[in-house]
Coordinates of C-alpha atoms in Angstrom, one line a residue:
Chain A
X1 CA -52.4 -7.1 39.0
X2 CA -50.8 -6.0 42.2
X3 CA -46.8 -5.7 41.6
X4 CA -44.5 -8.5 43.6
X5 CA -42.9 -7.2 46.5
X6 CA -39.8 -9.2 48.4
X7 CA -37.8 -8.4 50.8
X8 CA -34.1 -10.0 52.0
X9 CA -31.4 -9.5 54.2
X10 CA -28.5 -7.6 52.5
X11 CA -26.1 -11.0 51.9
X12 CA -24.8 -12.9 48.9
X13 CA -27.6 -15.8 49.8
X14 CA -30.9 -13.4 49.0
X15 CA -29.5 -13.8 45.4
X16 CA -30.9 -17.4 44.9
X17 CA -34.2 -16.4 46.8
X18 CA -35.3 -13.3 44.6
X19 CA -33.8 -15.1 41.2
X20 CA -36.6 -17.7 42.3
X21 CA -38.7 -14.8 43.1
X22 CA -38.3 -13.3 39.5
X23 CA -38.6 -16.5 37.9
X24 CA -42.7 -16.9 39.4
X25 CA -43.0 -13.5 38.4
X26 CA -41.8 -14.1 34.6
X27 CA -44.1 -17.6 35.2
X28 CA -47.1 -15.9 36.4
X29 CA -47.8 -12.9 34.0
X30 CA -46.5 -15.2 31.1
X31 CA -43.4 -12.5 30.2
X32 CA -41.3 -13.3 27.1
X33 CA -38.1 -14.8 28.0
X34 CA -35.7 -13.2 26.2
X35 CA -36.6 -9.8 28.4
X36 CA -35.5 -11.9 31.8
X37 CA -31.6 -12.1 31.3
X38 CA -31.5 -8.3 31.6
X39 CA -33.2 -8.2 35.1
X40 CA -31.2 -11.2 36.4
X41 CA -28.3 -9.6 35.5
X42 CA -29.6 -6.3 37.1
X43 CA -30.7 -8.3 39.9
X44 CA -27.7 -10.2 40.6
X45 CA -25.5 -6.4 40.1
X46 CA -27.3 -4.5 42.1
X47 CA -27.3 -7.3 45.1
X48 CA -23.3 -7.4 45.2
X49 CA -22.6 -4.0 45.2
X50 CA -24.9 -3.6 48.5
X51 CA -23.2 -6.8 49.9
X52 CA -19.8 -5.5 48.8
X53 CA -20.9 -2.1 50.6
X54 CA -22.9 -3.6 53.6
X55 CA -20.1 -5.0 55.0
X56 CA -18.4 -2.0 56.3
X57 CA -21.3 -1.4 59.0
X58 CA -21.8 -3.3 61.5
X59 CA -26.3 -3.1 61.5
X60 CA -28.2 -5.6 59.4
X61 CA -29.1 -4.3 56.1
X62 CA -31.9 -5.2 54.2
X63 CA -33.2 -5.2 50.2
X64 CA -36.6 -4.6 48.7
X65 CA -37.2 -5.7 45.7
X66 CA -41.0 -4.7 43.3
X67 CA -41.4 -6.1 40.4
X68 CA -44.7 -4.8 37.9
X69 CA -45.6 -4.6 34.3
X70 CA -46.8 -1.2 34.0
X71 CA -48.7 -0.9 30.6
X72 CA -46.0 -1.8 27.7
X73 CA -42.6 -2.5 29.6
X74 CA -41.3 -4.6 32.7
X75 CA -40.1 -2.3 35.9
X76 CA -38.2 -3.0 38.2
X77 CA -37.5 -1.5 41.4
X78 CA -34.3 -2.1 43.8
X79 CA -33.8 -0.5 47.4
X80 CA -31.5 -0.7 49.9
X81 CA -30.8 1.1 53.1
X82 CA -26.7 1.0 52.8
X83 CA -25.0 4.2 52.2
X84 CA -26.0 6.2 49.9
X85 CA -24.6 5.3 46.3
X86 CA -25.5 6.3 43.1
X87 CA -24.0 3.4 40.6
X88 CA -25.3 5.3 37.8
X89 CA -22.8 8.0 38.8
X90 CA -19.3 6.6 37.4
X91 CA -18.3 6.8 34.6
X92 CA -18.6 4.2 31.7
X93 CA -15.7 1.3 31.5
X94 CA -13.2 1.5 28.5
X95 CA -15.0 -1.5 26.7
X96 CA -12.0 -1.5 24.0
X97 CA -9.0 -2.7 26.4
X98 CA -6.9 -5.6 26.3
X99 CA -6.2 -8.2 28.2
X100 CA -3.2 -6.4 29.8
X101 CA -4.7 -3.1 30.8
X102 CA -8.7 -4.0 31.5
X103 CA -10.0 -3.8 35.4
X104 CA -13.2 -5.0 36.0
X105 CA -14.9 -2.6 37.9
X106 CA -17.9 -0.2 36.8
X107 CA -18.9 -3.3 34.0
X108 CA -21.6 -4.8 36.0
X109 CA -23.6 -1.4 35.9
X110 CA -22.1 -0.6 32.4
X111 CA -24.8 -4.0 31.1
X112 CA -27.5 -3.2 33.2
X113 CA -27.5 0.2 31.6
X114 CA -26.7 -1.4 28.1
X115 CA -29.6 -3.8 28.7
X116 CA -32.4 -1.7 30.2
X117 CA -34.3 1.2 28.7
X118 CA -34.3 2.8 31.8
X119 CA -32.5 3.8 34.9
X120 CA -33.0 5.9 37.0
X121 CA -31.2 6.4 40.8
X122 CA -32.8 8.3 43.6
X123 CA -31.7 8.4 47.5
X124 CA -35.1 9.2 49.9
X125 CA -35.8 7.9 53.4
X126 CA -32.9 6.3 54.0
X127 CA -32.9 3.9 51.0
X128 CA -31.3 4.0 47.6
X129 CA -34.2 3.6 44.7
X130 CA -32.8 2.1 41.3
X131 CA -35.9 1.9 39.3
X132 CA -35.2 -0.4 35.6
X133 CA -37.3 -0.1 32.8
X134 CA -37.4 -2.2 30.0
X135 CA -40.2 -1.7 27.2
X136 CA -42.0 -4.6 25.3
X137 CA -42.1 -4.9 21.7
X138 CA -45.5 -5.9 21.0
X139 CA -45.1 -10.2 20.5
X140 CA -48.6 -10.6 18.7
X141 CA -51.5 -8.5 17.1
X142 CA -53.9 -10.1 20.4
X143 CA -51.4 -9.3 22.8
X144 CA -50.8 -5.4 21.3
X145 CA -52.9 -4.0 24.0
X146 CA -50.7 -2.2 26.1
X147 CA -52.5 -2.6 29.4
X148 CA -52.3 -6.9 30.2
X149 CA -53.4 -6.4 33.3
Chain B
X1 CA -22.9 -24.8 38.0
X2 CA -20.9 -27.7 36.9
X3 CA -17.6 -27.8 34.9
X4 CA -15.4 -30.9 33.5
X5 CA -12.5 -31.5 31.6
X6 CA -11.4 -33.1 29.1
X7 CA -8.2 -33.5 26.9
X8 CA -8.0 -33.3 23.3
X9 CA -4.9 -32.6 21.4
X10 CA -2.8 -31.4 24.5
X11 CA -5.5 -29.0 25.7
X12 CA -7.5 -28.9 28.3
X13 CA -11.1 -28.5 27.1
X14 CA -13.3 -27.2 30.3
X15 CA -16.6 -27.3 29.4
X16 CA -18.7 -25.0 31.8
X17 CA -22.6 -25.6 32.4
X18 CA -25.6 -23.8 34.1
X19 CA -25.3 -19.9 35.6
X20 CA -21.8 -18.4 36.5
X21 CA -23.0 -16.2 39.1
X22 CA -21.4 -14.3 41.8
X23 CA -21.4 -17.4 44.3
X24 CA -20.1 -19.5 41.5
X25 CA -17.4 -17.2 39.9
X26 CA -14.4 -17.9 42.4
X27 CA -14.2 -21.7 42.3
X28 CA -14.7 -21.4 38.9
X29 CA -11.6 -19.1 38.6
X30 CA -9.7 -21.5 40.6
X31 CA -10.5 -24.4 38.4
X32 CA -9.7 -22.2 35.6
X33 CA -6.4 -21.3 37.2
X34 CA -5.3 -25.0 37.7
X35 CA -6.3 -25.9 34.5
X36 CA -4.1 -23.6 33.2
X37 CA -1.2 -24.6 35.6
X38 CA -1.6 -28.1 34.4
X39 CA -2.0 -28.0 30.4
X40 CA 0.4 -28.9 27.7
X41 CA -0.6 -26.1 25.1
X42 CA -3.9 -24.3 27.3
X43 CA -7.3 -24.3 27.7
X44 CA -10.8 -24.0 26.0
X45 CA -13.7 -23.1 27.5
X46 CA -16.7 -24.4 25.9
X47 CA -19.6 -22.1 27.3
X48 CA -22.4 -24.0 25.0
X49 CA -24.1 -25.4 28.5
X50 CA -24.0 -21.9 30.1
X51 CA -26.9 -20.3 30.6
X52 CA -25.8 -16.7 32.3
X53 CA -23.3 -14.8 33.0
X54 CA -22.7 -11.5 35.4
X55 CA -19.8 -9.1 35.7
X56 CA -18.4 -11.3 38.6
X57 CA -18.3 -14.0 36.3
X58 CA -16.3 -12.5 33.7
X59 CA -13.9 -11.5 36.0
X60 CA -12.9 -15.3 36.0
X61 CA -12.2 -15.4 32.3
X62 CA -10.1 -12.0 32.6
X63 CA -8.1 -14.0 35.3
X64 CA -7.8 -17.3 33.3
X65 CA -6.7 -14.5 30.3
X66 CA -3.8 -13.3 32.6
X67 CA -2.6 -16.6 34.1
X68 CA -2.4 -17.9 30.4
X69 CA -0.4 -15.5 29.0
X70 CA 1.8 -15.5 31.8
X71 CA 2.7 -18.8 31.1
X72 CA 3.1 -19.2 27.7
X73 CA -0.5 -20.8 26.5
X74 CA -3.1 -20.2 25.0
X75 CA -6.5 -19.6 26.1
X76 CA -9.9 -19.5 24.2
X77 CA -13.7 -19.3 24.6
X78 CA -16.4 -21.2 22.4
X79 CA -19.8 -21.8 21.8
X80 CA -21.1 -19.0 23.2
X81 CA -25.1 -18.7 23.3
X82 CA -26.5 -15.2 22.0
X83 CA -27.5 -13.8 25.5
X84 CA -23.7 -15.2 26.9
X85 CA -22.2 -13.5 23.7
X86 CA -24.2 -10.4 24.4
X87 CA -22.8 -10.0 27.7
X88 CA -19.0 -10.5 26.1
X89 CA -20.1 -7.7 23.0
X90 CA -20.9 -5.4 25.3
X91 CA -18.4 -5.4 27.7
X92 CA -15.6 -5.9 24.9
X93 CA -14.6 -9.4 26.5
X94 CA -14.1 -10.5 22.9
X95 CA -10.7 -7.9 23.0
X96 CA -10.0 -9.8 26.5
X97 CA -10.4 -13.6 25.8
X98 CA -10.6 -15.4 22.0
X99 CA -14.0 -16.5 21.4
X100 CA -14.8 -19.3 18.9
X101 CA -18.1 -20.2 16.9
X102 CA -17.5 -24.0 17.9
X103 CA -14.6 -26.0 19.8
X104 CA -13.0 -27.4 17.0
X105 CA -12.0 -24.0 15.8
X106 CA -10.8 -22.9 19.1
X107 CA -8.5 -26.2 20.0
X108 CA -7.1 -25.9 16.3
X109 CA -6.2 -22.5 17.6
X110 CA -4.1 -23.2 20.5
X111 CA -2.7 -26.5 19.1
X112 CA -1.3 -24.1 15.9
X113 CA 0.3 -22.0 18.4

């Protein structure tokens, strides 16, 4: 199967049009459920910090998002062509702080990272490339082949 | 996503449903806020009809943390389900906020206080 390719227009509303997008995908390949929470998250993390970013320049700024199953995991691959910015860069929040000293800045990446197997950052052509991997524990003996395409 | 409230042994029980998302987050934090402006003894946030959570979402709970303890009540978090607690275990939100297996725990925990 070809992967699932959508593009949007860098702004808080693409969030509820490529959620819908990743729900068809999880539909269509018949994808376990409790794998999806990680990509929406990832989705939904990835999408603010380009909107929070994007708004400094005045040209439109878009997002691609590809979605594929390559043999054994779920990928998932999120451009942008804001500034360059590496999220997986900074360093890890202090997970162990109160209520009086705790921020909230560096946790969104902090569960993607937590929640994927994989991430990796690249910057080429203009566009930064956050590819997420997540692998999938075999569910049944008939569904242990690791190509389902 | 949707949230009401209710009142049940001077506090507030705000009972949250559907996906706390980045477009949802700040009128949720405002609810929270004036919830917590308004209540005898504090507020409960029963999370069993939340689906998801983000980073932007817990921001709101950090807030509704703050503005509690600023004035005096408590403030507490129940019926989390297992991909809502995950996000809370792995950001340490359970240092942040109380969280409670089930609302009766956590409204006997702000009325004893």
């Amino acid at each position: 199967m070809n992967p699932l390719r959508v593009s949007a227009a860098a702004e808080p509303a693409a969030l509820d049009t490529l959620q819908a997008a990743l729900g068809e995908f999880w539909a269509e390949r018949g994808l376990p459920a409790d794998a999806r929470y990680a990509f929406e998250l990832a989705l939904e993390e990835f999408l603010m910090n380009v909107v929070m970013h994007g708004q400094t320049v005045a040209a439109a700024k878009t997002i691609w998002l590809e979605l594929d199953t390559p043999p054994g995991a779920i990928q998932m691959v999120f451009e942008d062509d804001c500034a360059p910015f590496d999220p997986t860069g900074r360093d890890a929040p202090d997970t162990s702080l109160g209520v009086d000293e705790r921020g909230i800045g560096g946790l969104g990446i902090h569960l993607v990272r937590q929640m994927m197997d994989r991430v990796d950052y690249a910057h080429a052509s203009g566009r930064n490339r956050l590819t997420l991997t997540k692998h999938l524990a075999p569910a049944s003996p008939d569904r242990a082949s690791p190509d389902r395409d | 996503m949707q949230v009401s409230l209710e009142q049940e042994a001077g506090v507030t029980v705000a009972r949250a449903a559907g996906r706390l998302d980045f477009t949802a987050a700040e009128p949720f934090q405002k609810e929270l806020e004036s919830a917590i402006s308004a209540s005898d003894k504090g507020v409960v946030v029963d999370l069993a009809p939340l689906e998801y959570v983000s980073s932007a979402g817990l921001r709101a709970f950090l807030v509704g943390a703050k503005a509690a303890k600023a004035r005096g009540v408590g403030f507490a978090v129940c019926n989390l389900r297992p991909e809502v607690q995950e996000v809370f275990d792995l950001t340490g939100f359970g240092r942040v906020v109380s969280l409670h297996p089930d609302r009766a725990a956590a409204v006997a925990a702000l009325v004893g206080t």
